[in-house]
mmCIF file of C-alpha atoms and ligand atoms in Angstrom:
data_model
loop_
_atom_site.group_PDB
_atom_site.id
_atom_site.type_symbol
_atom_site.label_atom_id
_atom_site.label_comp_id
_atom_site.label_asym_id
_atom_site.label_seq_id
_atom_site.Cartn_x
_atom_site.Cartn_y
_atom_site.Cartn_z
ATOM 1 C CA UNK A 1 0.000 0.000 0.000
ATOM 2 C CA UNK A 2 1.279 3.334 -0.481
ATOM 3 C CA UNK A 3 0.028 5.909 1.133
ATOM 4 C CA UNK A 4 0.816 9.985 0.419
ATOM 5 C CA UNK A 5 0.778 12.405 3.249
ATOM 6 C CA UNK A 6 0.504 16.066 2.540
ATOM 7 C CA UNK A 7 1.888 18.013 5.524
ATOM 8 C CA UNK A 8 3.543 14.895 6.539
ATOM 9 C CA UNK A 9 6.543 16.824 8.308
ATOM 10 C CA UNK A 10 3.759 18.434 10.424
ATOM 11 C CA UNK A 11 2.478 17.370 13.842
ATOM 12 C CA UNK A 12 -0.728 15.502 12.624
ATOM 13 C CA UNK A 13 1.115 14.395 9.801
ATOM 14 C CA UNK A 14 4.158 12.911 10.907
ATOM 15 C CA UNK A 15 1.977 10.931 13.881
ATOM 16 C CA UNK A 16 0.329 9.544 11.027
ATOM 17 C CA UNK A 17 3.131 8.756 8.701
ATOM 18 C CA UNK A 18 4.784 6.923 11.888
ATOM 19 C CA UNK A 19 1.725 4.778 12.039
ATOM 20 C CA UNK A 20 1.311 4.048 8.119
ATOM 21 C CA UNK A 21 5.166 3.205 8.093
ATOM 22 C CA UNK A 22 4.911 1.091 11.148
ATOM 23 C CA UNK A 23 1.673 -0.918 9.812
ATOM 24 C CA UNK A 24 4.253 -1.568 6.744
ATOM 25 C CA UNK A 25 3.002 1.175 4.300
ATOM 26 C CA UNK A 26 5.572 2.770 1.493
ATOM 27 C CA UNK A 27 4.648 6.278 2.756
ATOM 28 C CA UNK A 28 5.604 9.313 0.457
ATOM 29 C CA UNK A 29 5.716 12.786 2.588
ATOM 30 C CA UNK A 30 4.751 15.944 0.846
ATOM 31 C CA UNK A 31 5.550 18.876 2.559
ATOM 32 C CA UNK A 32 6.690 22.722 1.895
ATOM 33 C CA UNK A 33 8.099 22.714 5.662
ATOM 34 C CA UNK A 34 5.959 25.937 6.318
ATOM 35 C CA UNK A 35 5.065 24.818 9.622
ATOM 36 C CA UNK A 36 6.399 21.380 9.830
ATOM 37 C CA UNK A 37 10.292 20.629 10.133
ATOM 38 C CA UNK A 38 12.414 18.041 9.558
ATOM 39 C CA UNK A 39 12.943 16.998 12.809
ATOM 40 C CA UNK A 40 9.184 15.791 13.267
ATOM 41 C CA UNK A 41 10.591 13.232 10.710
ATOM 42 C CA UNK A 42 14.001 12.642 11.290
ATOM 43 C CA UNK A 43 13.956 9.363 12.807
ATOM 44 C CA UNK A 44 11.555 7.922 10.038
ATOM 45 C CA UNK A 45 14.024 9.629 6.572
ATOM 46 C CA UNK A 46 17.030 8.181 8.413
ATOM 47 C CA UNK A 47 16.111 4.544 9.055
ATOM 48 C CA UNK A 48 14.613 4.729 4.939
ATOM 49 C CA UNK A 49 11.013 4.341 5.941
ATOM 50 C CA UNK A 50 9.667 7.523 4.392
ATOM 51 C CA UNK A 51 10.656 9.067 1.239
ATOM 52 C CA UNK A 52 10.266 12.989 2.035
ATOM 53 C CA UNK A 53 9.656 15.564 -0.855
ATOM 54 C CA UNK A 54 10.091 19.414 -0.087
ATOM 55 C CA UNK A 55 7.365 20.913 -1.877
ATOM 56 C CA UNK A 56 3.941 22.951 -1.640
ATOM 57 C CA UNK A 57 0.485 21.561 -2.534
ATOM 58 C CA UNK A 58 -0.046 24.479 -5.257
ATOM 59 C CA UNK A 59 2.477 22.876 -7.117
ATOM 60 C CA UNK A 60 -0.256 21.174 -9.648
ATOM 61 C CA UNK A 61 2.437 19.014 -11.642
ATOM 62 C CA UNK A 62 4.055 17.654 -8.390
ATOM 63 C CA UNK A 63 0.850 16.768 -6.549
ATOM 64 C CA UNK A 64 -0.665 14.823 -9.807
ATOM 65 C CA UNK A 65 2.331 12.890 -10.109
ATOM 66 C CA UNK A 66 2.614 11.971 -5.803
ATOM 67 C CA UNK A 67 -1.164 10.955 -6.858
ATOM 68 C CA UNK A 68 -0.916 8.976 -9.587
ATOM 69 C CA UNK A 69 2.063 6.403 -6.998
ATOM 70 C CA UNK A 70 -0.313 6.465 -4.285
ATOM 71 C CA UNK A 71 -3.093 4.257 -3.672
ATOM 72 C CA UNK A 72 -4.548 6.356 -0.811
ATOM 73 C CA UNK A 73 -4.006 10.086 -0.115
ATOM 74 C CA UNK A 74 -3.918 12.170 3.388
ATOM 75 C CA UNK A 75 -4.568 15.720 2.680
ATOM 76 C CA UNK A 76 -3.418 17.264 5.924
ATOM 77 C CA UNK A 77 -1.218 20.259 4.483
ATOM 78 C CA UNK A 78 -3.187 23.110 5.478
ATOM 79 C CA UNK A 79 -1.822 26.853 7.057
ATOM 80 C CA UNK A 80 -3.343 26.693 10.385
ATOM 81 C CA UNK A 81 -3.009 27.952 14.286
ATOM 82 C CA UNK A 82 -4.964 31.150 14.895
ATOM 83 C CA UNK A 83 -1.371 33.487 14.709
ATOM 84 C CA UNK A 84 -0.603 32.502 11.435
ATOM 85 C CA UNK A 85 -3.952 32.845 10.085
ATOM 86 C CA UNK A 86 -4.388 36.271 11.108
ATOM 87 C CA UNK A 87 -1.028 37.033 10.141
ATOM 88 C CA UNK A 88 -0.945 35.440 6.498
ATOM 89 C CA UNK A 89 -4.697 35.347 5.787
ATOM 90 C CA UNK A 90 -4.624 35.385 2.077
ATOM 91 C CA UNK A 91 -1.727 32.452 2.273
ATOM 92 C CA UNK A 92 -4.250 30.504 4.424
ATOM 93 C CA UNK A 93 -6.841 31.039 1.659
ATOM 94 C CA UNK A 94 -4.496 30.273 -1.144
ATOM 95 C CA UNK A 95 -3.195 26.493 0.566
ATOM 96 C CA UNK A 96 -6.010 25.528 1.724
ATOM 97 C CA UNK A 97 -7.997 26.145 -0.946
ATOM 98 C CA UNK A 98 -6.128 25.600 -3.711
ATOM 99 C CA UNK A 99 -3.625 23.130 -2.676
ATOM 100 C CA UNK A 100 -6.867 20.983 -1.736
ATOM 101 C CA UNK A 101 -8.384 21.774 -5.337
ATOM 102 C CA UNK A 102 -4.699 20.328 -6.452
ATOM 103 C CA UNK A 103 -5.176 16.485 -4.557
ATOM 104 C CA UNK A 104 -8.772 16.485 -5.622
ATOM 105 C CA UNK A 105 -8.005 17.201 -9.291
ATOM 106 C CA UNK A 106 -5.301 14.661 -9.190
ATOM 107 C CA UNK A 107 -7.242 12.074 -7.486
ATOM 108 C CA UNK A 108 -9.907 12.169 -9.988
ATOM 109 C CA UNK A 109 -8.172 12.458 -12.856
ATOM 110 C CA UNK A 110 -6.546 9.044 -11.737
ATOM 111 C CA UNK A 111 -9.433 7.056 -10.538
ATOM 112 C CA UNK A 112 -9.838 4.231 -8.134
ATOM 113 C CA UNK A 113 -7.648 6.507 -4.875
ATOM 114 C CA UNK A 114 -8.626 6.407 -1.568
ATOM 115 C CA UNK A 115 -8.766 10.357 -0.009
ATOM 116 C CA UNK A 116 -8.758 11.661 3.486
ATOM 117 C CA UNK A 117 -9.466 15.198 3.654
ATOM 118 C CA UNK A 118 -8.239 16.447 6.977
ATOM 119 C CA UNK A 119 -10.848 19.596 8.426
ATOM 120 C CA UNK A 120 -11.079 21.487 11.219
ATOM 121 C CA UNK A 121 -13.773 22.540 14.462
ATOM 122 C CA UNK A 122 -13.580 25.667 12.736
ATOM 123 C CA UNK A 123 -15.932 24.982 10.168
ATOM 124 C CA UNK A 124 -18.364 25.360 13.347
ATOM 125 C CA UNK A 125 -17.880 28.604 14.046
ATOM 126 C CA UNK A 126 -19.230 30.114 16.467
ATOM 127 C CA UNK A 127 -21.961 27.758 17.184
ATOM 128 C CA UNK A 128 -21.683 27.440 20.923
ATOM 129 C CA UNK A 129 -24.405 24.546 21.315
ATOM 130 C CA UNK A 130 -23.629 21.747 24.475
ATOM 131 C CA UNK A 131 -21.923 19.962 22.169
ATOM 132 C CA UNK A 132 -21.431 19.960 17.851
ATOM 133 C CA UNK A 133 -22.351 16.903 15.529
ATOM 134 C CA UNK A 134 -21.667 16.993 12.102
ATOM 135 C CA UNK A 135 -25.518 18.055 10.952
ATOM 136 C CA UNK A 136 -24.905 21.096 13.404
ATOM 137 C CA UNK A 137 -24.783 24.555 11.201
ATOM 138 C CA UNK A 138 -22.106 26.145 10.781
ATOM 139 C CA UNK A 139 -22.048 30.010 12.491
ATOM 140 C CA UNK A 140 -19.077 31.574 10.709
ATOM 141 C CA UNK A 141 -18.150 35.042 12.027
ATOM 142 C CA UNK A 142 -18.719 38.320 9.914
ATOM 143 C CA UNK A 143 -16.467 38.463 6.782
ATOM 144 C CA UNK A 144 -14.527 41.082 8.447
ATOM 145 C CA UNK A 145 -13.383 39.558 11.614
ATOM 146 C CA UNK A 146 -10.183 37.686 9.601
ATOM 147 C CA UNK A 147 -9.660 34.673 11.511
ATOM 148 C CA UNK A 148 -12.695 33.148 9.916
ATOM 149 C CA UNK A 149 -10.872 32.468 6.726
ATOM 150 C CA UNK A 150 -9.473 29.619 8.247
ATOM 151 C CA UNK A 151 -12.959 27.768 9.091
ATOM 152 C CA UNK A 152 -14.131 29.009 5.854
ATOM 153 C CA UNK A 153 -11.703 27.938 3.348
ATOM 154 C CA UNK A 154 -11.721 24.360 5.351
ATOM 155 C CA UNK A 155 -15.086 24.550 4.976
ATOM 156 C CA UNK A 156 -14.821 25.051 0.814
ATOM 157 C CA UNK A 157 -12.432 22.463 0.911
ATOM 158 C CA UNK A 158 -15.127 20.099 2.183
ATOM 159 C CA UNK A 159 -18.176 21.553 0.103
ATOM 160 C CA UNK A 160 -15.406 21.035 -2.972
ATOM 161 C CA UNK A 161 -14.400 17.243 -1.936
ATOM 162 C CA UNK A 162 -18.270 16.506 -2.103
ATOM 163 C CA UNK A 163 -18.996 18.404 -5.496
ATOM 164 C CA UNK A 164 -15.610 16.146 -6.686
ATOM 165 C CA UNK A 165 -17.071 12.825 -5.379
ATOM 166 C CA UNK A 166 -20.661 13.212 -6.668
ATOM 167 C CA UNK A 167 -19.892 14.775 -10.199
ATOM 168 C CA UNK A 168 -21.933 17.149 -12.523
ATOM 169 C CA UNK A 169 -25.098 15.374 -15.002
ATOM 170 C CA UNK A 170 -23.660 12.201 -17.058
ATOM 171 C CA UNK A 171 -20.733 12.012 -14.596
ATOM 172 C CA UNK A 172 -22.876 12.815 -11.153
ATOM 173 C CA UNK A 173 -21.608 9.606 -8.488
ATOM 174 C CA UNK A 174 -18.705 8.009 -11.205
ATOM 175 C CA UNK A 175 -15.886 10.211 -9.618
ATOM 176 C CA UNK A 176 -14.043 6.244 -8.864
ATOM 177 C CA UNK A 177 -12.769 7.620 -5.525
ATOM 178 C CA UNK A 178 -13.187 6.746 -1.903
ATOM 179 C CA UNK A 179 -13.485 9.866 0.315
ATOM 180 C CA UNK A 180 -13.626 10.470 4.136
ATOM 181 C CA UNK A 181 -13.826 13.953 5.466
ATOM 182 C CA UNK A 182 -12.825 14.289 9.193
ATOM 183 C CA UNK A 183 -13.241 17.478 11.949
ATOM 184 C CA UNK A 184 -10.743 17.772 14.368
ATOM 185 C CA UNK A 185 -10.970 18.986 17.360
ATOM 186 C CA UNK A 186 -8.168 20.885 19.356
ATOM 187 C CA UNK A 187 -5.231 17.844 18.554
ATOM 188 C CA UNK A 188 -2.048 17.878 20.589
ATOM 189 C CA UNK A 189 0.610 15.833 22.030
ATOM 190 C CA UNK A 190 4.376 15.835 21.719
ATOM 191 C CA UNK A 191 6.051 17.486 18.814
ATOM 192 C CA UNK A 192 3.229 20.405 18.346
ATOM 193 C CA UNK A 193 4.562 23.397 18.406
ATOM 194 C CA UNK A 194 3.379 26.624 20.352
ATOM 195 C CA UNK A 195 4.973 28.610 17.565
ATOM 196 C CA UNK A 196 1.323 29.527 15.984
ATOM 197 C CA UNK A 197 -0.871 30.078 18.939
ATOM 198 C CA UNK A 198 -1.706 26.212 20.046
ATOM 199 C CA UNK A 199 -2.662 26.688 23.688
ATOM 200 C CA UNK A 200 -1.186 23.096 25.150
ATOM 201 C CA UNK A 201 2.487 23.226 24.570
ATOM 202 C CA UNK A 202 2.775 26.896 24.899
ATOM 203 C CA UNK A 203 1.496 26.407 28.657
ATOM 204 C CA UNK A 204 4.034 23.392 29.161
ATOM 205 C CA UNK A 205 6.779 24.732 27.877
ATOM 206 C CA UNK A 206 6.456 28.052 29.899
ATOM 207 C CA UNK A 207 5.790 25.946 33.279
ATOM 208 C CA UNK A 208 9.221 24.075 32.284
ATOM 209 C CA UNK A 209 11.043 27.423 31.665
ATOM 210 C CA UNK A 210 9.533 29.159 35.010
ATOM 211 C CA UNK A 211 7.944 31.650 32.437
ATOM 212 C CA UNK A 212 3.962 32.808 33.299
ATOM 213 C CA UNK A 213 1.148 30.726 31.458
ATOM 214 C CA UNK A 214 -0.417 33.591 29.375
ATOM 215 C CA UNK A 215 -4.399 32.942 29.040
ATOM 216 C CA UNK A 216 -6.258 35.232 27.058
ATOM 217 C CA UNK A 217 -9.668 36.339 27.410
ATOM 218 C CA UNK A 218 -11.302 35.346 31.100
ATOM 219 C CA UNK A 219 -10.174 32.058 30.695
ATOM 220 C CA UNK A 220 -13.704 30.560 30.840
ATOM 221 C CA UNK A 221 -13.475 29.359 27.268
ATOM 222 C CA UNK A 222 -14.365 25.656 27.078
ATOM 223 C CA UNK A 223 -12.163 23.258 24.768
ATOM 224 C CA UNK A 224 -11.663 19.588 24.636
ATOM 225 C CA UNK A 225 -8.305 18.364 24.237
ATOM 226 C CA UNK A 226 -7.372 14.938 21.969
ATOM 227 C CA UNK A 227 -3.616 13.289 21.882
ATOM 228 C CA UNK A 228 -2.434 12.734 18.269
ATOM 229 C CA UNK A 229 -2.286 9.403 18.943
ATOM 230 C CA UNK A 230 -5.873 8.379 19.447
ATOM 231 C CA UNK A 231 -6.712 10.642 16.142
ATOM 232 C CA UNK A 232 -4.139 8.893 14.253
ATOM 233 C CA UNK A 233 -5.614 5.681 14.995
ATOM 234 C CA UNK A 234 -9.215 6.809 14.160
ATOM 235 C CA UNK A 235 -8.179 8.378 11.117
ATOM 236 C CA UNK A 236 -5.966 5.157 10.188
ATOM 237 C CA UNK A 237 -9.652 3.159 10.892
ATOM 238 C CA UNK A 238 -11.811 5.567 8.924
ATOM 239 C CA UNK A 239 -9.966 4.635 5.403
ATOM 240 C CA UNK A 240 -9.952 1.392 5.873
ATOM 241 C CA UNK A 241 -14.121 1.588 5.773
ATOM 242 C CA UNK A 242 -15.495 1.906 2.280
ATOM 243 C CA UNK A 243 -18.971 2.590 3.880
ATOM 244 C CA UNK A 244 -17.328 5.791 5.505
ATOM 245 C CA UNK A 245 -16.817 7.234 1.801
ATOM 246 C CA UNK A 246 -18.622 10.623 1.572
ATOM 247 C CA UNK A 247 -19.243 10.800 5.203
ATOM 248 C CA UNK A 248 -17.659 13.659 7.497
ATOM 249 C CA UNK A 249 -17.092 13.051 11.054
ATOM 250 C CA UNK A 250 -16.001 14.890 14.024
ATOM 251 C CA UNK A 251 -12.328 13.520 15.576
ATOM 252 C CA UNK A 252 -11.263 14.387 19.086
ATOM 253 C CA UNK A 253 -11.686 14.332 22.758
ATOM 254 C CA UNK A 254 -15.253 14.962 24.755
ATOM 255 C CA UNK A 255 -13.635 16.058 27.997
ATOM 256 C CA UNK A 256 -14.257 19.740 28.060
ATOM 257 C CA UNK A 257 -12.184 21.745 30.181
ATOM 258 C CA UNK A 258 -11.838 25.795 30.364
ATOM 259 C CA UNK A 259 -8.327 27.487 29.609
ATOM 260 C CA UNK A 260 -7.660 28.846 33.304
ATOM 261 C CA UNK A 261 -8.192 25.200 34.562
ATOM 262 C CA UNK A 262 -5.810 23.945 31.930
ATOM 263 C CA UNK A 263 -3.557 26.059 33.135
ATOM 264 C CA UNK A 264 -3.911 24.824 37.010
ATOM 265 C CA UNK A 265 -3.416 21.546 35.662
ATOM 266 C CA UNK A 266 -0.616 22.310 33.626
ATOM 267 C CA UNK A 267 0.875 23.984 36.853
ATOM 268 C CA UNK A 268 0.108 20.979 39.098
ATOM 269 C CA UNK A 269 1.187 18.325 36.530
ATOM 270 C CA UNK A 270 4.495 19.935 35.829
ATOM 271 C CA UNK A 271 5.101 20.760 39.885
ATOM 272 C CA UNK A 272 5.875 24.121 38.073
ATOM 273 C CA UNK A 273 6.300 27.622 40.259
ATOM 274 C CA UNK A 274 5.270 29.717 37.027
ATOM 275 C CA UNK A 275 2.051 32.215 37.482
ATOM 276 C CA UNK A 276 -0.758 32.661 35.665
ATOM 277 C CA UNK A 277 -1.572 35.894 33.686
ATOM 278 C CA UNK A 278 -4.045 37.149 31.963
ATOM 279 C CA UNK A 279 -4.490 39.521 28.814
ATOM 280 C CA UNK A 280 -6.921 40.540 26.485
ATOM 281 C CA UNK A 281 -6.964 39.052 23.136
ATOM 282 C CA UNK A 282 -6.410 42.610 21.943
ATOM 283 C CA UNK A 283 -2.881 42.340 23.083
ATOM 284 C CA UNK A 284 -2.392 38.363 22.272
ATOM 285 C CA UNK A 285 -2.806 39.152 18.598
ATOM 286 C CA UNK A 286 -2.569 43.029 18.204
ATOM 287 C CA UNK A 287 -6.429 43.315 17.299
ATOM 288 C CA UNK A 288 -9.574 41.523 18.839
ATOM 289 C CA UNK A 289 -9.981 38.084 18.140
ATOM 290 C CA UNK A 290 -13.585 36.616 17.983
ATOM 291 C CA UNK A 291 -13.110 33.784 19.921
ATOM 292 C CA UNK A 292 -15.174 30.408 20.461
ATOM 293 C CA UNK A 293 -16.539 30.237 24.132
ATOM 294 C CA UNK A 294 -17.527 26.690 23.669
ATOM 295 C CA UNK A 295 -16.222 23.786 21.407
ATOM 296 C CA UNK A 296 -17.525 20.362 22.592
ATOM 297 C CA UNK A 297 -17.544 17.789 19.754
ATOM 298 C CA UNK A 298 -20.502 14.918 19.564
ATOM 299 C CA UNK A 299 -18.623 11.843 19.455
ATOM 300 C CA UNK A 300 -21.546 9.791 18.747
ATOM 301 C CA UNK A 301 -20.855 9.166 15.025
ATOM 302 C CA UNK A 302 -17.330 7.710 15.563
ATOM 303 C CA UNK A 303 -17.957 6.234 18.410
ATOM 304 C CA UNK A 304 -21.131 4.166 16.788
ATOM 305 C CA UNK A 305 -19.165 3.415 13.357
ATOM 306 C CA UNK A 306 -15.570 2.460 14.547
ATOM 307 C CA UNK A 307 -16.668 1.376 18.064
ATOM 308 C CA UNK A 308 -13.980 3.978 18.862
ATOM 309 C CA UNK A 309 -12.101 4.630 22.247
ATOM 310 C CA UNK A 310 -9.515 6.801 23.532
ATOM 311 C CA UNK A 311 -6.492 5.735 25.019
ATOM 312 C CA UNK A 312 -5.573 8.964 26.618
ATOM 313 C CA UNK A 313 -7.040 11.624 28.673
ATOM 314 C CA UNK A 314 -5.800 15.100 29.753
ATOM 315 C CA UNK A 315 -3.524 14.584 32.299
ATOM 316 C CA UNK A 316 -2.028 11.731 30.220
ATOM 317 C CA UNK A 317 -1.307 14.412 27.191
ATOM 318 C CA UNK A 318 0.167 17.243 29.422
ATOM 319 C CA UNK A 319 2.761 14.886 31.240
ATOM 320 C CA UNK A 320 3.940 12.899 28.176
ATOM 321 C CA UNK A 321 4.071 16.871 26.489
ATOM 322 C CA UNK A 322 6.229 17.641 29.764
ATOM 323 C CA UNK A 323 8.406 14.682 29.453
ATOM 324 C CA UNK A 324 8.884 15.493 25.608
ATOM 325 C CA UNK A 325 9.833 19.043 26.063
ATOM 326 C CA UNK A 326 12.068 18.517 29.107
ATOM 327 C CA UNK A 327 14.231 16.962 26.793
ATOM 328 C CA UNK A 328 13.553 17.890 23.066
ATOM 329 C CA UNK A 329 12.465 21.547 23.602
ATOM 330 C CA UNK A 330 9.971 22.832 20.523
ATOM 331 C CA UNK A 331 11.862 22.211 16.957
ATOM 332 C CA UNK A 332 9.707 24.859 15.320
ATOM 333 C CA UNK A 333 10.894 27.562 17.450
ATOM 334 C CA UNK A 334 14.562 26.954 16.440
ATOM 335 C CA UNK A 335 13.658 27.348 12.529
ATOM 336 C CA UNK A 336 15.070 29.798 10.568
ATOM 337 C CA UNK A 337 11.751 32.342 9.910
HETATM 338 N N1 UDP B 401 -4.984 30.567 24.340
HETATM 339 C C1 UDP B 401 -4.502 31.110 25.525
HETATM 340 N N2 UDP B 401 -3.157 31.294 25.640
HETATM 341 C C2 UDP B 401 -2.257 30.944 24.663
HETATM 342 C C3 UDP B 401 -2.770 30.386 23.465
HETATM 343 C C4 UDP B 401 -4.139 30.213 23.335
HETATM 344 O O1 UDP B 401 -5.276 31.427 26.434
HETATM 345 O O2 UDP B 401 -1.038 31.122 24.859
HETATM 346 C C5 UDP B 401 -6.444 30.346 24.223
HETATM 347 C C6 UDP B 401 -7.069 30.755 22.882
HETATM 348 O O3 UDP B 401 -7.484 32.108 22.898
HETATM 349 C C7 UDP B 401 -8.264 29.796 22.794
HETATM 350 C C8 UDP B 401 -7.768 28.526 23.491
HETATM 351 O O4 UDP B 401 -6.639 28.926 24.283
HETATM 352 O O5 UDP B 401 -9.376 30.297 23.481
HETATM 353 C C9 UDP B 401 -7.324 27.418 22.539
HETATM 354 O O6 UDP B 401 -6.386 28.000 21.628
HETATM 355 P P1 UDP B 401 -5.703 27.199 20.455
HETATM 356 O O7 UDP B 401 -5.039 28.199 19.568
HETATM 357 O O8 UDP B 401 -4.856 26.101 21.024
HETATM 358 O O9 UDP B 401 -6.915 26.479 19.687
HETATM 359 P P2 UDP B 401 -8.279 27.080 19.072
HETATM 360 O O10 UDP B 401 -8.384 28.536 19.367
HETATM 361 O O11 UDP B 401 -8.157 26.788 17.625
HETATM 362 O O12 UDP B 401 -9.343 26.281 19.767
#
């Protein structure tokens, strides 16, 4: 089987590549190093078990002919993190919109690929319900509030991946591809990076250094925390299903927590003396940020079709994240910018 990761040297992506290569795969890593590095896949280039090719997803040529040597296709190269959004929003648009155009082209043009589509909670928006499934609606924020780009071009990506599989007239449902779309939710673990906003390992690593846990906003805002490791292996199930073709479904953890208590735990977990300060989004991003007060996904639908469990739970992530970054510190931050 060989399997082609975009964003492969990412955090998501290299999880994953570790698992296809360990299952036996011939994995083929596409990646422009943006926001991955190297070092997330180091250990797999040097023992031969990846084959690793710098390049971007807007590259048309490139991408049709990764396709055409792959039998299925993870489409995980994306700009994301709330920082770089806002900072390069019309980059975000441009990747994510038309590097995904780019894999669906390619797989269609070939026939007979499997294709995960990787999406985000974003595509929620604001909808602040107990808890999102994937019929809820999606509540993007007003065009000019910038960050929504992000949960809007994802959300193309997934209106485009349909229009793809079911075809126009003569062709409508002959597409010859397999296609899962999945939502996650709020992924960490070791190797992300706190370089572009990602709450987790920017609290760890400042309760190593001694450095205050910034929180912005009041704190109360509720998210739910998954370790890469139990996506990976839900995402890994998903493709094998041909019944989960054309069907989206919400990946990550139920167990809500609010930011000020993640920090607490963060503290208590780490046996860290750091202190906990808080700032208005204003002056964590320069402008306002319209944040999400509430993102709780419905497990239901995974849970009923892969008979899914998680392995880990909070406290699990943040002291394997601790024991990571004692010793590796965060790759991302050494990169030349
Ligand atoms: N956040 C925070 N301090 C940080 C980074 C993020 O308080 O140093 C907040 C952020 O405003 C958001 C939550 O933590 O409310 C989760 O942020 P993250 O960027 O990890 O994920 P997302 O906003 O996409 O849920």
């Amino acid at each position: 089987m060989v399997s082609l990761v975009t964003g492969g040297a990412g955090f998501i992506g290299s999880h994953l590549c570790e698992a296809l290569a360990e299952q036996g795969d011939s994995v083929i890593i596409l990646d422009d190093l943006s926001t991955g590095c190297r070092e997330n896949i180091e250990y797999l280039s040097k023992q031969g078990l990846v084959e690793f090719i710098e390049g971007t997803v807007l590259d048309a040529d490139l991408v049709s002919k990764l396709v055409e040597r792959a039998d299925r296709i993870f489409h995980l190269a994306a700009a994301v993190g709330v920082k770089l959004v806002l900072e390069r929003p019309l980059h975000t648009a441009r990747v994510n919109i038309w590097g995904s155009h780019n894999v669906l082209e390619a797989a269609i043009e070939c026939g007979g690929k499997t294709l995960l589509l990787a999406s985000t909670s974003e595509v929620y928006g604001k909808q602040n319900g107990e808890c999102v499934s994937e019929d809820s609606l999606s509540l993007l924020g007003p065009v000019s509030e910038i960050r929504w780009i992000y949960g809007a071009s994802k959300l193309i990506d997934e209106y485009l991946a349909q229009a793809y599989l079911h075809g126009d007239g003569d062709d409508a449902g002959a597409s010859g591809i397999r296609l899962v779309t999945v939502r996650f939710f709020n992924v960490t673990g070791p190797r992300q990076t706190g370089a572009y906003g990602m709450v987790v390992p920017r609290f760890v690593q400042a309760a190593l250094r001694g450095d205050p846990l910034t929180v912005y906003g009041d704190g109360k805002q509720i998210r739910c925390f998954c370790h890469v490791k139990d996506v990976v292996r839900a995402v890994m199930r998903l493709v094998e299903q041909p019944s989960a073709s054309g069907q989206v479904f919400n990946v990550g953890s139920d167990e809500p927590v609010t930011i000020a208590e993640l920090a607490e735990r963060v503290l208590r977990i780490t046996d860290s003396d750091s202190s906990v300060v808080y700032i208005p989004y204003s002056e964590a991003y320069g402008h306002g940020v319209d944040d999400v007060a509430r993102r709780v996904p419905d497990l239901t639908k995974l849970r009923k079709f892969l008979g899914f469990q998680h392995r880990y739970c909070l406290d699990d992530i943040v002291r394997e994240m601790a024991e990571y970054y004692a010793v590796r510190g965060d790759a991302s931050l050494s990169k030349p910018s």
